[in-house]
Amino acid sequence: VRYCITAKDASVFVPYGYERYEISQAGRGQKKDDTLADYDVYENKNSLPLGYSYDSIMKKSDYDKLTAVQKQQTIMQCAVVADKVYEDISGVMNLGHPTYTDTDTDMSYKTGKGVNVSNASNASNASDASNGSIDIDSENAQITLDIDCKADSEIYLVISGLKYGKIDNDDGSRTEVSFVRDGSEKKMVIYSENHPFNHGRGDYIVNLGYNKESGSRSITVTFPNTGVFRYDSINAVCQPMREVSAQTQRLSADSLENVNIDTNEISGKIYTESEKILCVSVPFSEGWKAAVDGEKTDIVKINDLYIGIPIRAGDNDVKLTYSTPGRKAGICVSLIGILLLMMAVVFERRKAAKA
């Protein structure tokens, strides 16, 4: 993501690699101190272009076994493709063997008034928290987390199997849990199982910010509403950022150039010295069709989201065109419906004239 917008009071939580960016009154961007009244715009110095390429692949079935933190490291090193696609192209592509640098880190907690925490180990060391619950008996109750952070790393609070509900009868409730670090605040919205907006999600990752220096970080967690939070596990993870810039450069080395974006069409050129998969950062849809050097080419879904196009070594002219799936069939059905309606009108008029 090239840009992100955050409230001024949440600057600590801006992800690694982003620099503050001002939108001037003339509409031209310059990195300065003064920006929008209540929000800041940040630009990612490690953003990827619209089209970048991978020289290695991983099966989705293997990818699905990874933790969320490992998944984000994987897609910076190799393309994730469906198992069938993997079998079809594994003979001409390198097989991905990503390296993972994230580690669990020590985390302890202190509870405030109105908070009762129970877990399988009944330990105040939250690194051991599993199969437990957090009972909130009073509004705006707080827990203070102390997390051991490594230098040049982001820290994540990883929560699995989280469920929220009122202590008594819960006919559908919503709460916003806030996290405050060094004066910056971010919020996480959670719905109970009976809430109409509940989407069945139980796993969460809260990015608690980048740390240039090592040391302990204090996070205040505030629960504005009473209720019970049940979870399978809670742990803190440190993710070093030292490889991000190099990984971005490798992916961007062979990228789509001379890009032209028109209505329902994207085109460009790319040169590679080996077989690769071009990733176009556009959500995958069956409505997209690809041609490389004028020849129709099948597209694949990569990284569970984007358009992937296998390309050969050398120069490649790539063209993507979009047509809404079912559009032609819909037009035909509509025309047939109009024709039948016209025939019915003519029939009724003739029938009336004979009468």
Tab-separated table of C-alpha atoms in Angstrom:
chain	number	residue	atom	x	y	z
A	1	VAL	CA	0.000	0.000	0.000
A	2	ARG	CA	1.608	3.252	-1.078
A	3	TYR	CA	-0.338	5.644	1.159
A	4	CYS	CA	-2.043	5.465	4.507
A	5	ILE	CA	-4.056	8.049	6.425
A	6	THR	CA	-4.051	8.123	10.191
A	7	ALA	CA	-5.307	10.428	12.913
A	8	LYS	CA	-2.641	12.664	14.389
A	9	ASP	CA	-3.090	11.001	17.772
A	10	ALA	CA	-2.264	7.569	16.305
A	11	SER	CA	1.115	8.262	14.689
A	12	VAL	CA	2.944	5.649	16.799
A	13	PHE	CA	0.959	2.921	15.048
A	14	VAL	CA	1.996	3.903	11.515
A	15	PRO	CA	3.601	0.777	9.967
A	16	TYR	CA	7.291	0.519	9.191
A	17	GLY	CA	8.593	2.303	6.094
A	18	TYR	CA	6.043	5.120	5.914
A	19	GLU	CA	7.110	8.765	5.817
A	20	ARG	CA	4.875	11.710	6.517
A	21	TYR	CA	3.560	13.301	3.328
A	22	GLU	CA	1.892	16.666	2.898
A	23	ILE	CA	-0.765	17.520	0.356
A	24	SER	CA	-0.100	21.161	-0.460
A	25	GLN	CA	-2.827	23.657	-1.272
A	26	ALA	CA	-1.805	23.467	-4.921
A	27	GLY	CA	-2.413	19.731	-4.818
A	28	ARG	CA	1.267	18.804	-5.124
A	29	GLY	CA	2.755	16.464	-2.540
A	30	GLN	CA	5.784	17.487	-0.515
A	31	LYS	CA	7.205	16.008	2.659
A	32	LYS	CA	6.681	18.786	5.190
A	33	ASP	CA	5.438	19.200	8.744
A	34	ASP	CA	1.996	20.730	8.273
A	35	THR	CA	-0.756	18.543	6.836
A	36	LEU	CA	-4.493	18.100	7.210
A	37	ALA	CA	-6.217	19.401	10.326
A	38	ASP	CA	-6.858	16.119	12.140
A	39	TYR	CA	-5.126	13.535	9.954
A	40	ASP	CA	-1.710	12.839	8.529
A	41	VAL	CA	-0.928	11.215	5.173
A	42	TYR	CA	2.037	8.829	4.990
A	43	GLU	CA	3.822	7.465	1.932
A	44	ASN	CA	5.401	4.010	1.906
A	45	LYS	CA	9.041	4.141	0.781
A	46	ASN	CA	8.854	0.368	0.185
A	47	SER	CA	5.711	0.342	-1.959
A	48	LEU	CA	5.604	-2.003	-4.933
A	49	PRO	CA	4.655	-0.914	-8.492
A	50	LEU	CA	1.371	-1.869	-10.143
A	51	GLY	CA	3.041	-4.842	-11.806
A	52	TYR	CA	5.972	-6.690	-10.218
A	53	SER	CA	7.288	-10.225	-10.663
A	54	TYR	CA	8.110	-13.397	-8.749
A	55	ASP	CA	10.632	-16.072	-9.705
A	56	SER	CA	9.373	-18.657	-7.194
A	57	ILE	CA	6.029	-20.121	-6.114
A	58	MET	CA	4.364	-21.812	-3.131
A	59	LYS	CA	1.290	-24.060	-2.965
A	60	LYS	CA	-1.761	-22.505	-1.343
A	61	SER	CA	-2.297	-25.617	0.786
A	62	ASP	CA	1.135	-25.022	2.371
A	63	TYR	CA	0.467	-21.305	2.707
A	64	ASP	CA	-2.794	-21.946	4.552
A	65	LYS	CA	-0.882	-23.759	7.311
A	66	LEU	CA	1.177	-20.679	8.173
A	67	THR	CA	0.516	-18.094	10.836
A	68	ALA	CA	-0.718	-14.677	9.716
A	69	VAL	CA	2.673	-13.108	10.439
A	70	GLN	CA	4.407	-15.806	8.376
A	71	LYS	CA	1.961	-15.260	5.526
A	72	GLN	CA	2.923	-11.603	5.173
A	73	GLN	CA	6.585	-12.627	5.036
A	74	THR	CA	5.826	-15.318	2.432
A	75	ILE	CA	4.268	-13.004	-0.150
A	76	MET	CA	7.367	-10.796	-0.013
A	77	GLN	CA	9.438	-13.788	-1.154
A	78	CYS	CA	7.307	-15.967	-3.447
A	79	ALA	CA	3.939	-16.080	-5.177
A	80	VAL	CA	1.192	-18.189	-3.638
A	81	VAL	CA	-0.810	-20.115	-6.255
A	82	ALA	CA	-3.507	-22.794	-6.238
A	83	ASP	CA	-2.190	-26.339	-5.931
A	84	LYS	CA	-3.280	-27.197	-9.488
A	85	VAL	CA	-1.456	-24.169	-10.892
A	86	TYR	CA	1.585	-25.090	-8.817
A	87	GLU	CA	1.687	-28.565	-10.352
A	88	ASP	CA	1.298	-27.137	-13.869
A	89	ILE	CA	4.149	-24.606	-13.688
A	90	SER	CA	6.486	-26.043	-11.044
A	91	GLY	CA	8.668	-27.478	-13.800
A	92	VAL	CA	9.619	-24.017	-15.093
A	93	MET	CA	9.458	-21.967	-11.872
A	94	ASN	CA	11.601	-22.048	-8.760
A	95	LEU	CA	9.941	-23.604	-5.723
A	96	GLY	CA	9.632	-21.133	-2.888
A	97	HIS	CA	11.348	-21.750	0.447
A	98	PRO	CA	10.657	-18.585	2.448
A	99	THR	CA	12.643	-17.732	5.549
A	100	TYR	CA	10.801	-16.508	8.623
A	101	THR	CA	12.302	-14.128	11.153
A	102	ASP	CA	9.371	-13.504	13.496
A	103	THR	CA	9.656	-14.669	17.096
A	104	ASP	CA	7.345	-14.789	20.076
A	105	THR	CA	8.392	-12.262	22.683
A	106	ASP	CA	7.807	-11.891	26.415
A	107	MET	CA	4.650	-10.082	27.467
A	108	SER	CA	3.275	-9.539	30.969
A	109	TYR	CA	0.123	-7.765	32.101
A	110	LYS	CA	-1.422	-5.949	35.038
A	111	THR	CA	-5.157	-5.750	35.492
A	112	GLY	CA	-7.059	-2.728	36.720
A	113	LYS	CA	-10.288	-2.529	38.664
A	114	GLY	CA	-13.182	-4.440	37.122
A	115	VAL	CA	-10.985	-6.886	35.149
A	116	ASN	CA	-10.643	-10.600	35.844
A	117	VAL	CA	-8.334	-12.691	33.629
A	118	SER	CA	-8.295	-16.473	33.699
A	119	ASN	CA	-6.350	-18.833	31.448
A	120	ALA	CA	-5.049	-22.376	31.370
A	121	SER	CA	-1.842	-21.450	33.182
A	122	ASN	CA	-3.342	-18.725	35.408
A	123	ALA	CA	-0.089	-16.825	34.871
A	124	SER	CA	0.459	-13.069	34.801
A	125	ASN	CA	2.849	-13.714	31.926
A	126	ALA	CA	0.523	-13.230	28.962
A	127	SER	CA	2.950	-15.112	26.733
A	128	ASP	CA	1.482	-18.245	28.315
A	129	ALA	CA	-2.174	-17.162	27.973
A	130	SER	CA	-4.303	-19.845	26.316
A	131	ASN	CA	-7.885	-21.114	26.496
A	132	GLY	CA	-8.899	-18.286	28.754
A	133	SER	CA	-11.313	-15.432	29.289
A	134	ILE	CA	-11.284	-11.770	30.240
A	135	ASP	CA	-14.282	-10.710	32.318
A	136	ILE	CA	-15.014	-6.971	32.262
A	137	ASP	CA	-17.281	-5.986	35.160
A	138	SER	CA	-17.109	-2.201	34.841
A	139	GLU	CA	-17.000	0.266	31.958
A	140	ASN	CA	-13.617	1.620	30.820
A	141	ALA	CA	-11.729	-1.078	32.702
A	142	GLN	CA	-8.071	-1.432	31.739
A	143	ILE	CA	-5.231	-3.901	31.296
A	144	THR	CA	-1.624	-2.746	30.956
A	145	LEU	CA	0.628	-4.858	28.750
A	146	ASP	CA	4.426	-4.766	29.001
A	147	ILE	CA	6.035	-6.186	25.853
A	148	ASP	CA	9.711	-6.895	25.282
A	149	CYS	CA	10.591	-5.457	21.856
A	150	LYS	CA	13.583	-6.013	19.607
A	151	ALA	CA	15.301	-3.209	17.720
A	152	ASP	CA	14.172	-2.477	14.144
A	153	SER	CA	10.983	-4.519	14.465
A	154	GLU	CA	7.222	-4.264	14.523
A	155	ILE	CA	5.288	-5.833	17.372
A	156	TYR	CA	1.966	-7.591	16.917
A	157	LEU	CA	-0.615	-8.755	19.400
A	158	VAL	CA	-1.875	-12.035	17.941
A	159	ILE	CA	-5.281	-13.212	19.200
A	160	SER	CA	-6.847	-16.515	18.145
A	161	GLY	CA	-10.408	-17.715	18.641
A	162	LEU	CA	-11.691	-14.471	20.156
A	163	LYS	CA	-15.378	-14.288	21.056
A	164	TYR	CA	-17.201	-11.442	22.804
A	165	GLY	CA	-20.538	-11.304	24.551
A	166	LYS	CA	-22.433	-9.665	27.381
A	167	ILE	CA	-22.230	-11.263	30.801
A	168	ASP	CA	-26.003	-11.735	30.985
A	169	ASN	CA	-28.326	-12.002	28.013
A	170	ASP	CA	-26.575	-11.053	24.758
A	171	ASP	CA	-28.964	-10.336	21.902
A	172	GLY	CA	-26.240	-8.791	19.748
A	173	SER	CA	-23.633	-6.354	21.033
A	174	ARG	CA	-20.659	-4.358	19.760
A	175	THR	CA	-17.613	-2.946	21.505
A	176	GLU	CA	-14.494	-0.971	20.616
A	177	VAL	CA	-11.341	-1.994	22.446
A	178	SER	CA	-8.678	0.730	22.421
A	179	PHE	CA	-4.896	0.371	22.562
A	180	VAL	CA	-2.818	3.327	23.750
A	181	ARG	CA	0.955	3.543	23.379
A	182	ASP	CA	3.015	6.690	23.975
A	183	GLY	CA	-0.100	8.846	23.696
A	184	SER	CA	-1.268	7.319	20.414
A	185	GLU	CA	-4.539	5.388	20.245
A	186	LYS	CA	-6.004	2.807	17.901
A	187	LYS	CA	-9.262	0.872	18.202
A	188	MET	CA	-10.478	-2.605	17.337
A	189	VAL	CA	-14.193	-3.213	16.774
A	190	ILE	CA	-15.564	-6.569	17.957
A	191	TYR	CA	-19.085	-7.931	17.448
A	192	SER	CA	-20.777	-10.614	19.496
A	193	GLU	CA	-21.963	-13.805	17.799
A	194	ASN	CA	-25.582	-12.601	17.772
A	195	HIS	CA	-24.811	-9.220	16.221
A	196	PRO	CA	-26.013	-8.824	12.597
A	197	PHE	CA	-22.567	-7.529	11.568
A	198	ASN	CA	-20.713	-10.510	13.022
A	199	HIS	CA	-18.750	-12.177	10.208
A	200	GLY	CA	-17.496	-15.225	12.066
A	201	ARG	CA	-14.023	-13.767	12.483
A	202	GLY	CA	-12.155	-14.967	15.558
A	203	ASP	CA	-8.489	-14.322	14.724
A	204	TYR	CA	-7.029	-10.838	15.029
A	205	ILE	CA	-3.633	-9.187	14.660
A	206	VAL	CA	-3.090	-5.769	16.205
A	207	ASN	CA	-0.028	-3.936	14.895
A	208	LEU	CA	1.347	-2.117	17.949
A	209	GLY	CA	3.894	-0.125	16.002
A	210	TYR	CA	7.492	-0.028	14.853
A	211	ASN	CA	10.400	0.034	17.303
A	212	LYS	CA	13.696	1.531	16.237
A	213	GLU	CA	15.310	0.686	19.564
A	214	SER	CA	14.962	-2.408	21.725
A	215	GLY	CA	13.311	-2.301	25.141
A	216	SER	CA	10.046	-2.764	26.979
A	217	ARG	CA	6.902	-1.098	25.614
A	218	SER	CA	3.817	-0.365	27.695
A	219	ILE	CA	0.381	-0.673	26.062
A	220	THR	CA	-2.831	0.319	27.862
A	221	VAL	CA	-5.868	-1.649	26.718
A	222	THR	CA	-9.242	-0.082	27.568
A	223	PHE	CA	-12.583	-1.922	27.490
A	224	PRO	CA	-15.415	0.660	27.272
A	225	ASN	CA	-18.209	-1.878	27.799
A	226	THR	CA	-18.826	-4.723	30.196
A	227	GLY	CA	-18.768	-8.262	28.844
A	228	VAL	CA	-16.742	-11.433	28.490
A	229	PHE	CA	-13.918	-12.025	26.011
A	230	ARG	CA	-13.060	-15.685	25.447
A	231	TYR	CA	-9.984	-16.698	23.473
A	232	ASP	CA	-7.909	-19.687	22.410
A	233	SER	CA	-4.563	-17.911	22.664
A	234	ILE	CA	-2.976	-14.482	23.000
A	235	ASN	CA	0.694	-13.837	22.317
A	236	ALA	CA	3.045	-11.050	21.262
A	237	VAL	CA	5.234	-11.398	18.170
A	238	CYS	CA	8.263	-9.368	17.069
A	239	GLN	CA	8.842	-9.080	13.329
A	240	PRO	CA	12.257	-7.673	12.286
A	241	MET	CA	12.076	-5.272	9.338
A	242	ARG	CA	15.679	-5.599	8.152
A	243	GLU	CA	14.788	-7.605	5.002
A	244	VAL	CA	11.835	-5.549	3.790
A	245	SER	CA	13.734	-3.054	1.625
A	246	ALA	CA	15.820	-5.756	-0.078
A	247	GLN	CA	12.724	-7.908	-0.699
A	248	THR	CA	10.892	-4.949	-2.225
A	249	GLN	CA	13.822	-4.243	-4.531
A	250	ARG	CA	13.949	-7.875	-5.693
A	251	LEU	CA	10.245	-7.921	-6.535
A	252	SER	CA	10.476	-4.563	-8.292
A	253	ALA	CA	13.607	-5.432	-10.313
A	254	ASP	CA	11.527	-6.784	-13.230
A	255	SER	CA	8.361	-4.712	-13.248
A	256	LEU	CA	5.674	-3.602	-15.674
A	257	GLU	CA	6.807	-0.463	-17.493
A	258	ASN	CA	5.184	1.978	-19.920
A	259	VAL	CA	1.936	1.266	-18.122
A	260	ASN	CA	-1.247	2.529	-19.752
A	261	ILE	CA	-4.537	2.390	-17.863
A	262	ASP	CA	-7.726	2.933	-19.809
A	263	THR	CA	-11.377	2.029	-19.344
A	264	ASN	CA	-11.431	-1.712	-18.622
A	265	GLU	CA	-7.869	-2.078	-19.910
A	266	ILE	CA	-4.317	-2.199	-18.529
A	267	SER	CA	-1.243	-2.625	-20.709
A	268	GLY	CA	2.529	-2.436	-20.357
A	269	LYS	CA	5.879	-4.048	-21.100
A	270	ILE	CA	8.141	-6.203	-18.962
A	271	TYR	CA	11.539	-7.794	-19.562
A	272	THR	CA	12.778	-10.758	-17.531
A	273	GLU	CA	15.784	-13.058	-17.854
A	274	SER	CA	13.830	-16.132	-16.735
A	275	GLU	CA	10.326	-17.557	-16.447
A	276	LYS	CA	8.341	-15.545	-13.910
A	277	ILE	CA	4.862	-14.702	-12.722
A	278	LEU	CA	3.802	-11.097	-13.186
A	279	CYS	CA	1.659	-9.898	-10.288
A	280	VAL	CA	-0.750	-7.112	-11.223
A	281	SER	CA	-2.082	-5.433	-8.085
A	282	VAL	CA	-5.696	-5.609	-9.180
A	283	PRO	CA	-8.216	-7.907	-7.443
A	284	PHE	CA	-8.638	-11.176	-9.338
A	285	SER	CA	-11.872	-11.648	-11.263
A	286	GLU	CA	-12.940	-14.055	-13.995
A	287	GLY	CA	-13.871	-10.970	-16.004
A	288	TRP	CA	-10.204	-10.183	-16.680
A	289	LYS	CA	-8.585	-11.640	-19.811
A	290	ALA	CA	-4.874	-11.454	-20.605
A	291	ALA	CA	-2.781	-11.473	-23.748
A	292	VAL	CA	1.023	-11.628	-23.873
A	293	ASP	CA	2.584	-10.583	-27.192
A	294	GLY	CA	-0.884	-10.770	-28.695
A	295	GLU	CA	-1.493	-14.379	-27.610
A	296	LYS	CA	-4.274	-15.239	-25.170
A	297	THR	CA	-2.825	-16.256	-21.805
A	298	ASP	CA	-4.616	-17.720	-18.795
A	299	ILE	CA	-4.564	-15.627	-15.654
A	300	VAL	CA	-4.243	-17.141	-12.183
A	301	LYS	CA	-5.071	-15.884	-8.722
A	302	ILE	CA	-1.951	-15.270	-6.663
A	303	ASN	CA	-1.498	-14.392	-3.004
A	304	ASP	CA	-5.187	-15.130	-2.499
A	305	LEU	CA	-6.072	-11.781	-4.052
A	306	TYR	CA	-4.311	-10.454	-7.168
A	307	ILE	CA	-4.016	-11.231	-10.880
A	308	GLY	CA	-1.060	-13.403	-11.876
A	309	ILE	CA	0.206	-13.818	-15.446
A	310	PRO	CA	2.909	-16.382	-16.305
A	311	ILE	CA	5.501	-14.769	-18.583
A	312	ARG	CA	8.445	-16.071	-20.577
A	313	ALA	CA	12.048	-14.895	-20.474
A	314	GLY	CA	12.675	-11.867	-22.657
A	315	ASP	CA	10.452	-8.971	-23.713
A	316	ASN	CA	6.740	-9.292	-23.013
A	317	ASP	CA	3.924	-7.021	-24.162
A	318	VAL	CA	1.113	-7.529	-21.667
A	319	LYS	CA	-2.492	-6.483	-22.102
A	320	LEU	CA	-5.390	-6.999	-19.668
A	321	THR	CA	-8.999	-6.322	-20.640
A	322	TYR	CA	-12.072	-6.530	-18.455
A	323	SER	CA	-15.619	-7.486	-19.281
A	324	THR	CA	-18.256	-7.997	-16.603
A	325	PRO	CA	-18.869	-11.755	-16.221
A	326	GLY	CA	-22.236	-12.706	-17.710
A	327	ARG	CA	-22.596	-9.327	-19.417
A	328	LYS	CA	-23.130	-10.762	-22.909
A	329	ALA	CA	-25.575	-13.366	-21.651
A	330	GLY	CA	-27.406	-10.652	-19.723
A	331	ILE	CA	-27.694	-8.492	-22.825
A	332	CYS	CA	-29.045	-11.439	-24.847
A	333	VAL	CA	-31.637	-12.271	-22.192
A	334	SER	CA	-32.698	-8.616	-22.016
A	335	LEU	CA	-33.082	-8.393	-25.802
A	336	ILE	CA	-35.119	-11.604	-25.863
A	337	GLY	CA	-37.314	-10.206	-23.084
A	338	ILE	CA	-37.875	-6.957	-24.988
A	339	LEU	CA	-38.678	-8.885	-28.170
A	340	LEU	CA	-41.208	-11.085	-26.369
A	341	LEU	CA	-42.797	-8.016	-24.787
A	342	MET	CA	-43.132	-6.331	-28.188
A	343	MET	CA	-44.678	-9.488	-29.642
A	344	ALA	CA	-47.149	-9.652	-26.765
A	345	VAL	CA	-48.158	-5.993	-27.291
A	346	VAL	CA	-48.662	-6.533	-31.040
A	347	PHE	CA	-50.703	-9.688	-30.358
A	348	GLU	CA	-52.959	-7.909	-27.850
A	349	ARG	CA	-53.534	-4.983	-30.237
A	350	ARG	CA	-54.495	-7.305	-33.103
A	351	LYS	CA	-56.760	-9.213	-30.792
A	352	ALA	CA	-58.447	-5.992	-29.700
A	353	ALA	CA	-58.829	-4.806	-33.322
A	354	LYS	CA	-60.588	-8.057	-34.328
A	355	ALA	CA	-62.968	-7.704	-31.395
